[in-house]
Amino acid sequence: MYLDDYHHQLAIFSVPEDWVDEEGEDTVPRHDTGLHHMAFEVGDQQAFDDAVAYIRSRPDIEVVWGPLRLDESNGLWGGHEGIYFLDPDGNRIEVFHDSDMFPGSRPAWRDGQEIEC
């Protein structure tokens, strides 16, 4: 569901049965419900680089993936650069920038049917 190209995006999806992480390991549970991660977009490459430097400078922050570019070249989707880490409660957080936009494509669902926005 997207309200517009940038605001209040919610992605609900299932993980493919054959998905593995960048190290070739199967680390994502299948057929579970719950929160996978929360993502926060920063404005540009410099802001992203600053965020990565800050995250890496903190010994109490566990980086679980990245930074890396998520795009078709590596079989991932999203078209952006991101880093994933755990907050103090163990929630997975992503900081990203330069996300692909999908102008005019704003799928929304009601009663199991896609509707126009």
Coordinates of C-alpha atoms in Angstrom, one line a residue, residues 13-80:
F13 CA 4.9 -9.7 1.5
S14 CA 6.0 -13.3 1.9
V15 CA 9.5 -14.5 1.6
P16 CA 10.2 -16.8 -1.3
E17 CA 10.9 -20.4 -0.3
D18 CA 14.3 -20.4 -2.0
W19 CA 15.5 -17.0 -0.6
V20 CA 18.9 -16.9 1.1
D21 CA 20.9 -14.0 2.6
E22 CA 24.1 -12.5 1.1
E23 CA 26.1 -15.3 2.7
G24 CA 24.0 -18.1 1.2
E25 CA 22.2 -18.8 4.5
D26 CA 18.5 -19.3 5.1
T27 CA 17.9 -16.9 7.9
V28 CA 14.3 -15.7 7.4
P29 CA 11.4 -17.7 8.8
R30 CA 8.7 -18.6 6.4
H31 CA 5.0 -18.5 6.9
D32 CA 5.2 -16.4 10.1
T33 CA 3.5 -13.1 10.7
G34 CA 5.1 -10.2 12.5
L35 CA 7.5 -7.4 12.0
H36 CA 10.6 -8.0 9.8
H37 CA 12.0 -4.5 10.0
M38 CA 11.4 -0.8 10.1
A39 CA 13.0 1.4 7.5
F40 CA 14.0 5.1 7.7
E41 CA 15.0 7.0 4.6
V42 CA 17.7 9.7 4.7
G43 CA 18.0 12.4 2.1
D44 CA 21.2 11.8 0.2
Q45 CA 24.5 9.9 0.0
Q46 CA 26.2 12.0 2.5
A47 CA 23.5 11.6 5.1
F48 CA 23.6 7.8 4.5
D49 CA 27.4 7.7 4.8
D50 CA 27.2 9.7 8.0
A51 CA 24.5 7.3 9.4
V52 CA 26.7 4.3 8.5
A53 CA 29.7 5.8 10.1
Y54 CA 27.7 6.5 13.3
I55 CA 26.2 3.0 13.4
R56 CA 29.7 1.4 12.9
S57 CA 31.2 3.6 15.6
R58 CA 28.9 2.2 18.2
P59 CA 30.1 -1.1 19.7
D60 CA 26.6 -1.6 21.2
I61 CA 24.9 -1.7 17.8
E62 CA 24.9 -5.0 15.9
V63 CA 25.0 -4.6 12.1
V64 CA 23.2 -7.6 10.6
W65 CA 23.5 -6.7 6.9
G66 CA 25.1 -4.1 4.7
P67 CA 25.7 -1.5 3.8
L68 CA 24.8 -2.8 0.3
R69 CA 22.9 -1.8 -2.8
L70 CA 19.6 -3.7 -3.1
D71 CA 18.7 -4.0 -6.8
E72 CA 18.2 -6.5 -9.6
S73 CA 22.0 -7.0 -10.1
N74 CA 22.1 -9.0 -6.9
G75 CA 18.7 -10.5 -7.0
L76 CA 17.3 -8.2 -4.4
W77 CA 14.5 -5.6 -4.8
G78 CA 14.1 -2.1 -3.7
G79 CA 16.6 -0.2 -5.8
H80 CA 18.3 1.5 -2.9

